[in-house]
Amino acid sequence: MAEPQTPADIPAELAATWIERWDAQQEGYIPDREERFAVQADAVAQAVAGVDNPVIVDLGCGPGSLTARLAQRLPRATFIGIDANGLLLALARAHYGEIATWVHADLGQPGWEETLPETIHAAVSSTALHWMDGDALSSVYETLAARTAPGGIFANADHLPLPDERLSAIADAVAVGRQVRTETGEREGWKDWWTAVLADETLAAWNTTAGRPDKDQHEAAGAEHHHGTNELSAQAHVDRLLSAGYRSAGPIWQAGDDHILVALR
């Protein structure tokens, strides 16, 4: 699969505005988002420390937020950002340029692995894999494990369900407390961001709903991939990663239901 065809170039200043709004609304759900990015960068940097030019893949990269942070930390790495959403990739390409190869591919569909080189040294993801069907996710893990060099890493940051309703209620309270302390609770919401970006006439070429009149506007650009959750716990992910071929796996950071899981080849 190749990079998506671009209906029209997005002006860099416009892309910067929309990505700034994207980052702000994401912080409303993840007040510790920058710390979470930094922890992922710490883990990846340690795992690839002995590799001169590591290849790093960002799964469900969206508009490139995590890729950009990692590129600052690891300037000699080669990055590949993969996402099913053409608009988000176009924003990434317009704002971040050639820090990565931005690839249009759906992780839930066969053939996405054709976008990968034979050997990678790290794979990362941020709040992007919870929507995947469990079997499809296991297939992604198997593909990554097969392509990852010995000593390589997978680092996934995501909201993962806790073992029971009482613990989940405590995690919800922790999340609210974090929002209050960081004053992020009143941010623009995810659906609101999508409604606004799809109403931007400058991005009209990306905002078509042709053939899909039954879909909400924010779903038209492929955002429907991020609805719901597969309900897989951290331990369920660990089990699937080990079955896929990673030698070790486990959480290295947690705040409520927000986890960073790491798996090593």
mmCIF file of C-alpha atoms in Angstrom:
data_model
loop_
_atom_site.group_PDB
_atom_site.id
_atom_site.type_symbol
_atom_site.label_atom_id
_atom_site.label_comp_id
_atom_site.label_asym_id
_atom_site.label_seq_id
_atom_site.Cartn_x
_atom_site.Cartn_y
_atom_site.Cartn_z
ATOM 1 C CA MET A 1 0.000 0.000 0.000
ATOM 2 C CA ALA A 2 1.183 3.495 -0.785
ATOM 3 C CA GLU A 3 0.616 6.833 0.839
ATOM 4 C CA PRO A 4 -2.878 8.239 0.251
ATOM 5 C CA GLN A 5 -3.569 10.367 -2.773
ATOM 6 C CA THR A 6 -3.852 13.970 -1.637
ATOM 7 C CA PRO A 7 -6.992 15.764 -2.860
ATOM 8 C CA ALA A 8 -5.361 19.117 -2.121
ATOM 9 C CA ASP A 9 -2.354 20.321 -0.232
ATOM 10 C CA ILE A 10 -3.270 21.497 3.248
ATOM 11 C CA PRO A 11 -1.557 24.790 4.124
ATOM 12 C CA ALA A 12 1.035 24.278 6.864
ATOM 13 C CA GLU A 13 -0.423 27.004 9.078
ATOM 14 C CA LEU A 14 -3.893 25.482 8.865
ATOM 15 C CA ALA A 15 -2.524 22.027 9.689
ATOM 16 C CA ALA A 16 -0.686 23.472 12.694
ATOM 17 C CA THR A 17 -3.926 25.009 13.978
ATOM 18 C CA TRP A 18 -5.887 21.784 13.701
ATOM 19 C CA ILE A 19 -3.113 19.680 15.238
ATOM 20 C CA GLU A 20 -2.842 22.125 18.143
ATOM 21 C CA ARG A 21 -6.575 21.691 18.704
ATOM 22 C CA TRP A 22 -6.202 17.915 18.376
ATOM 23 C CA ASP A 23 -3.478 17.830 21.025
ATOM 24 C CA ALA A 24 -5.522 20.052 23.336
ATOM 25 C CA GLN A 25 -8.650 17.902 23.110
ATOM 26 C CA GLN A 26 -6.627 14.732 23.625
ATOM 27 C CA GLU A 27 -5.178 16.199 26.826
ATOM 28 C CA GLY A 28 -8.752 16.557 28.059
ATOM 29 C CA TYR A 29 -8.900 12.757 28.145
ATOM 30 C CA ILE A 30 -5.228 12.191 29.002
ATOM 31 C CA PRO A 31 -3.940 15.016 31.234
ATOM 32 C CA ASP A 32 -0.573 13.236 31.531
ATOM 33 C CA ARG A 33 -0.270 12.841 27.761
ATOM 34 C CA GLU A 34 3.130 14.521 27.425
ATOM 35 C CA GLU A 35 4.521 12.469 30.316
ATOM 36 C CA ARG A 36 3.082 9.361 28.714
ATOM 37 C CA PHE A 37 4.808 10.242 25.424
ATOM 38 C CA ALA A 38 8.050 10.837 27.338
ATOM 39 C CA VAL A 39 7.833 7.423 29.031
ATOM 40 C CA GLN A 40 7.325 5.741 25.676
ATOM 41 C CA ALA A 41 10.324 7.642 24.334
ATOM 42 C CA ASP A 42 12.418 6.526 27.323
ATOM 43 C CA ALA A 43 11.488 2.911 26.714
ATOM 44 C CA VAL A 44 12.112 3.011 22.970
ATOM 45 C CA ALA A 45 15.401 4.894 23.351
ATOM 46 C CA GLN A 46 16.672 2.268 25.780
ATOM 47 C CA ALA A 47 15.664 -0.626 23.536
ATOM 48 C CA VAL A 48 17.279 0.815 20.376
ATOM 49 C CA ALA A 49 20.337 2.331 22.044
ATOM 50 C CA GLY A 50 22.695 -0.018 20.206
ATOM 51 C CA VAL A 51 21.133 0.493 16.773
ATOM 52 C CA ASP A 52 22.656 3.158 14.537
ATOM 53 C CA ASN A 53 19.576 3.860 12.422
ATOM 54 C CA PRO A 54 16.539 2.214 14.020
ATOM 55 C CA VAL A 55 13.276 1.813 12.123
ATOM 56 C CA ILE A 56 10.273 2.778 14.234
ATOM 57 C CA VAL A 57 6.624 2.257 13.274
ATOM 58 C CA ASP A 58 3.745 4.257 14.791
ATOM 59 C CA LEU A 59 0.496 2.285 14.552
ATOM 60 C CA GLY A 60 -2.626 4.425 14.294
ATOM 61 C CA CYS A 61 -0.420 7.513 14.196
ATOM 62 C CA GLY A 62 -3.266 9.994 13.633
ATOM 63 C CA PRO A 63 -1.871 13.488 12.947
ATOM 64 C CA GLY A 64 1.609 12.436 14.045
ATOM 65 C CA SER A 65 1.801 13.615 17.662
ATOM 66 C CA LEU A 66 3.718 10.638 19.061
ATOM 67 C CA THR A 67 5.899 10.272 15.966
ATOM 68 C CA ALA A 68 6.950 13.914 16.263
ATOM 69 C CA ARG A 69 7.959 13.545 19.919
ATOM 70 C CA LEU A 70 9.956 10.408 19.186
ATOM 71 C CA ALA A 71 11.661 12.062 16.213
ATOM 72 C CA GLN A 72 12.906 14.828 18.501
ATOM 73 C CA ARG A 73 14.304 12.225 20.913
ATOM 74 C CA LEU A 74 15.724 9.917 18.229
ATOM 75 C CA PRO A 75 16.787 12.089 15.280
ATOM 76 C CA ARG A 76 18.710 9.270 13.547
ATOM 77 C CA ALA A 77 15.729 6.944 13.450
ATOM 78 C CA THR A 78 13.568 6.264 10.409
ATOM 79 C CA PHE A 79 9.842 6.604 11.144
ATOM 80 C CA ILE A 80 6.779 5.121 9.485
ATOM 81 C CA GLY A 81 3.379 6.422 10.558
ATOM 82 C CA ILE A 82 0.400 4.242 9.657
ATOM 83 C CA ASP A 83 -3.235 5.286 9.903
ATOM 84 C CA ALA A 84 -6.536 4.486 8.218
ATOM 85 C CA ASN A 85 -7.617 8.124 8.169
ATOM 86 C CA GLY A 86 -6.530 10.174 5.176
ATOM 87 C CA LEU A 87 -7.355 13.536 6.723
ATOM 88 C CA LEU A 88 -5.269 12.935 9.838
ATOM 89 C CA LEU A 89 -2.364 11.753 7.686
ATOM 90 C CA ALA A 90 -2.677 14.839 5.493
ATOM 91 C CA LEU A 91 -2.485 17.052 8.571
ATOM 92 C CA ALA A 92 0.596 15.134 9.746
ATOM 93 C CA ARG A 93 2.268 15.468 6.363
ATOM 94 C CA ALA A 94 1.489 19.197 6.118
ATOM 95 C CA HIS A 95 2.658 19.994 9.650
ATOM 96 C CA TYR A 96 5.491 17.553 10.310
ATOM 97 C CA GLY A 97 6.640 16.999 6.755
ATOM 98 C CA GLU A 98 9.263 14.365 6.068
ATOM 99 C CA ILE A 99 10.061 13.319 9.620
ATOM 100 C CA ALA A 100 8.191 10.125 8.684
ATOM 101 C CA THR A 101 6.775 8.205 5.777
ATOM 102 C CA TRP A 102 3.036 8.650 6.265
ATOM 103 C CA VAL A 103 1.183 5.537 5.116
ATOM 104 C CA HIS A 104 -2.534 5.087 4.525
ATOM 105 C CA ALA A 105 -3.455 1.585 5.680
ATOM 106 C CA ASP A 106 -6.066 -0.063 7.885
ATOM 107 C CA LEU A 107 -4.592 -2.306 10.582
ATOM 108 C CA GLY A 108 -7.845 -4.243 10.679
ATOM 109 C CA GLN A 109 -7.629 -5.259 7.028
ATOM 110 C CA PRO A 110 -5.315 -7.781 5.344
ATOM 111 C CA GLY A 111 -2.366 -6.289 3.501
ATOM 112 C CA TRP A 112 -1.381 -3.505 5.893
ATOM 113 C CA GLU A 113 1.801 -5.428 6.687
ATOM 114 C CA GLU A 114 2.968 -4.731 3.134
ATOM 115 C CA THR A 115 3.734 -1.199 4.350
ATOM 116 C CA LEU A 116 6.421 -2.516 6.709
ATOM 117 C CA PRO A 117 10.055 -3.228 5.905
ATOM 118 C CA GLU A 118 11.283 -6.733 6.620
ATOM 119 C CA THR A 119 13.007 -5.585 9.812
ATOM 120 C CA ILE A 120 11.882 -2.974 12.311
ATOM 121 C CA HIS A 121 13.379 -2.142 15.685
ATOM 122 C CA ALA A 122 10.421 -0.611 17.478
ATOM 123 C CA ALA A 123 6.679 -0.222 17.153
ATOM 124 C CA VAL A 124 4.604 2.225 19.152
ATOM 125 C CA SER A 125 0.982 3.235 19.462
ATOM 126 C CA SER A 126 -0.966 5.791 21.486
ATOM 127 C CA THR A 127 -4.683 5.475 22.263
ATOM 128 C CA ALA A 128 -5.294 3.755 18.951
ATOM 129 C CA LEU A 129 -5.599 -0.020 19.332
ATOM 130 C CA HIS A 130 -8.521 -0.351 21.768
ATOM 131 C CA TRP A 131 -11.005 -0.293 18.873
ATOM 132 C CA MET A 132 -9.555 -3.351 17.101
ATOM 133 C CA ASP A 133 -11.265 -6.713 17.025
ATOM 134 C CA GLY A 134 -9.373 -9.117 19.272
ATOM 135 C CA ASP A 135 -8.455 -11.560 16.498
ATOM 136 C CA ALA A 136 -7.271 -8.748 14.231
ATOM 137 C CA LEU A 137 -5.202 -7.302 17.066
ATOM 138 C CA SER A 138 -3.559 -10.676 17.687
ATOM 139 C CA SER A 139 -2.700 -10.814 13.989
ATOM 140 C CA VAL A 140 -1.112 -7.354 14.213
ATOM 141 C CA TYR A 141 0.954 -8.486 17.196
ATOM 142 C CA GLU A 142 2.111 -11.592 15.322
ATOM 143 C CA THR A 143 3.154 -9.469 12.336
ATOM 144 C CA LEU A 144 5.059 -7.040 14.535
ATOM 145 C CA ALA A 145 6.814 -9.803 16.450
ATOM 146 C CA ALA A 146 7.883 -11.484 13.202
ATOM 147 C CA ARG A 147 9.312 -8.230 11.807
ATOM 148 C CA THR A 148 10.947 -6.925 14.995
ATOM 149 C CA ALA A 149 14.693 -7.460 15.392
ATOM 150 C CA PRO A 150 15.980 -9.280 18.499
ATOM 151 C CA GLY A 151 15.964 -6.862 21.409
ATOM 152 C CA GLY A 152 13.363 -4.695 19.683
ATOM 153 C CA ILE A 153 10.355 -3.237 21.446
ATOM 154 C CA PHE A 154 6.638 -2.643 21.183
ATOM 155 C CA ALA A 155 5.348 0.173 23.419
ATOM 156 C CA ASN A 156 1.606 0.755 23.527
ATOM 157 C CA ALA A 157 -0.109 3.513 25.510
ATOM 158 C CA ASP A 158 -3.858 3.126 25.830
ATOM 159 C CA HIS A 159 -6.869 3.030 28.122
ATOM 160 C CA LEU A 160 -7.248 -0.614 29.148
ATOM 161 C CA PRO A 161 -10.149 -1.894 31.268
ATOM 162 C CA LEU A 162 -9.488 -2.872 34.876
ATOM 163 C CA PRO A 163 -10.531 -6.279 36.252
ATOM 164 C CA ASP A 164 -13.889 -5.329 37.796
ATOM 165 C CA GLU A 165 -16.482 -2.570 38.089
ATOM 166 C CA ARG A 166 -15.330 -1.373 41.507
ATOM 167 C CA LEU A 167 -11.774 -0.841 40.315
ATOM 168 C CA SER A 168 -13.099 0.850 37.198
ATOM 169 C CA ALA A 169 -15.112 3.252 39.364
ATOM 170 C CA ILE A 170 -11.961 4.130 41.302
ATOM 171 C CA ALA A 171 -10.085 4.669 38.012
ATOM 172 C CA ASP A 172 -12.878 6.964 36.808
ATOM 173 C CA ALA A 173 -12.563 9.012 39.991
ATOM 174 C CA VAL A 174 -8.788 9.212 39.506
ATOM 175 C CA ALA A 175 -9.321 10.436 35.946
ATOM 176 C CA VAL A 176 -11.700 13.161 37.105
ATOM 177 C CA GLY A 177 -9.240 14.225 39.791
ATOM 178 C CA ARG A 178 -6.443 14.508 37.231
ATOM 179 C CA GLN A 179 -8.648 16.629 34.990
ATOM 180 C CA VAL A 180 -9.505 18.959 37.862
ATOM 181 C CA ARG A 181 -5.890 19.320 38.992
ATOM 182 C CA THR A 182 -4.653 20.006 35.466
ATOM 183 C CA GLU A 183 -7.676 22.101 34.469
ATOM 184 C CA THR A 184 -8.196 20.013 31.335
ATOM 185 C CA GLY A 185 -11.741 18.833 32.007
ATOM 186 C CA GLU A 186 -13.464 21.559 29.969
ATOM 187 C CA ARG A 187 -11.520 20.997 26.753
ATOM 188 C CA GLU A 188 -13.070 20.556 23.333
ATOM 189 C CA GLY A 189 -14.262 16.964 22.981
ATOM 190 C CA TRP A 190 -13.262 14.380 20.400
ATOM 191 C CA LYS A 191 -16.586 14.468 18.565
ATOM 192 C CA ASP A 192 -16.579 18.263 18.707
ATOM 193 C CA TRP A 193 -13.123 18.347 17.084
ATOM 194 C CA TRP A 194 -14.291 16.087 14.274
ATOM 195 C CA THR A 195 -17.459 18.100 13.722
ATOM 196 C CA ALA A 196 -15.396 21.292 13.504
ATOM 197 C CA VAL A 197 -12.636 19.964 11.244
ATOM 198 C CA LEU A 198 -15.144 18.467 8.828
ATOM 199 C CA ALA A 199 -16.943 21.816 8.653
ATOM 200 C CA ASP A 200 -13.754 23.620 7.590
ATOM 201 C CA GLU A 201 -14.354 24.572 3.954
ATOM 202 C CA THR A 202 -10.605 24.694 3.321
ATOM 203 C CA LEU A 203 -10.548 20.941 3.942
ATOM 204 C CA ALA A 204 -13.627 20.234 1.842
ATOM 205 C CA ALA A 205 -11.782 17.784 -0.418
ATOM 206 C CA TRP A 206 -11.144 15.601 2.607
ATOM 207 C CA ASN A 207 -14.614 15.909 4.107
ATOM 208 C CA THR A 208 -16.788 14.002 1.698
ATOM 209 C CA THR A 209 -19.724 11.952 2.961
ATOM 210 C CA ALA A 210 -20.539 10.666 -0.531
ATOM 211 C CA GLY A 211 -22.282 7.323 -0.456
ATOM 212 C CA ARG A 212 -22.554 7.302 3.326
ATOM 213 C CA PRO A 213 -25.535 9.529 4.224
ATOM 214 C CA ASP A 214 -26.370 7.394 7.233
ATOM 215 C CA LYS A 215 -23.082 8.199 8.976
ATOM 216 C CA ASP A 216 -22.569 10.999 11.470
ATOM 217 C CA GLN A 217 -20.388 13.769 10.086
ATOM 218 C CA HIS A 218 -17.449 12.989 12.319
ATOM 219 C CA GLU A 219 -17.466 9.405 11.047
ATOM 220 C CA ALA A 220 -17.132 10.416 7.405
ATOM 221 C CA ALA A 221 -13.348 10.727 7.425
ATOM 222 C CA GLY A 222 -12.803 7.270 8.866
ATOM 223 C CA ALA A 223 -13.048 8.308 12.497
ATOM 224 C CA GLU A 224 -15.447 5.433 13.122
ATOM 225 C CA HIS A 225 -12.459 3.184 13.718
ATOM 226 C CA HIS A 226 -12.048 4.811 17.099
ATOM 227 C CA HIS A 227 -15.510 4.094 18.467
ATOM 228 C CA GLY A 228 -15.850 1.655 21.344
ATOM 229 C CA THR A 229 -13.343 -0.757 22.790
ATOM 230 C CA ASN A 230 -12.424 -4.410 22.476
ATOM 231 C CA GLU A 231 -12.523 -4.611 26.319
ATOM 232 C CA LEU A 232 -9.142 -6.339 26.462
ATOM 233 C CA SER A 233 -7.388 -5.831 29.793
ATOM 234 C CA ALA A 234 -3.686 -5.169 30.197
ATOM 235 C CA GLN A 235 -3.166 -8.837 31.076
ATOM 236 C CA ALA A 236 -5.091 -9.930 27.980
ATOM 237 C CA HIS A 237 -2.774 -7.802 25.844
ATOM 238 C CA VAL A 238 0.271 -9.248 27.604
ATOM 239 C CA ASP A 239 -0.959 -12.785 26.946
ATOM 240 C CA ARG A 240 -1.511 -12.043 23.254
ATOM 241 C CA LEU A 241 1.885 -10.378 22.905
ATOM 242 C CA LEU A 242 3.651 -13.381 24.440
ATOM 243 C CA SER A 243 1.675 -15.771 22.247
ATOM 244 C CA ALA A 244 2.622 -13.659 19.219
ATOM 245 C CA GLY A 245 6.324 -14.254 19.813
ATOM 246 C CA TYR A 246 7.583 -11.545 22.153
ATOM 247 C CA ARG A 247 9.879 -12.878 24.877
ATOM 248 C CA SER A 248 8.617 -10.646 27.665
ATOM 249 C CA ALA A 249 5.754 -8.219 28.147
ATOM 250 C CA GLY A 250 4.203 -6.149 30.901
ATOM 251 C CA PRO A 251 3.080 -2.693 32.053
ATOM 252 C CA ILE A 252 5.750 -0.098 32.847
ATOM 253 C CA TRP A 253 3.478 2.860 33.659
ATOM 254 C CA GLN A 254 -0.097 3.287 34.823
ATOM 255 C CA ALA A 255 -2.479 6.036 35.954
ATOM 256 C CA GLY A 256 -5.976 4.676 36.582
ATOM 257 C CA ASP A 257 -6.910 2.672 33.496
ATOM 258 C CA ASP A 258 -4.266 4.443 31.405
ATOM 259 C CA HIS A 259 -1.361 2.072 30.752
ATOM 260 C CA ILE A 260 1.884 1.792 28.861
ATOM 261 C CA LEU A 261 2.554 -1.830 27.953
ATOM 262 C CA VAL A 262 5.939 -2.907 26.666
ATOM 263 C CA ALA A 263 6.864 -6.109 24.867
ATOM 264 C CA LEU A 264 10.424 -7.147 23.971
ATOM 265 C CA ARG A 265 11.733 -9.534 21.332
#
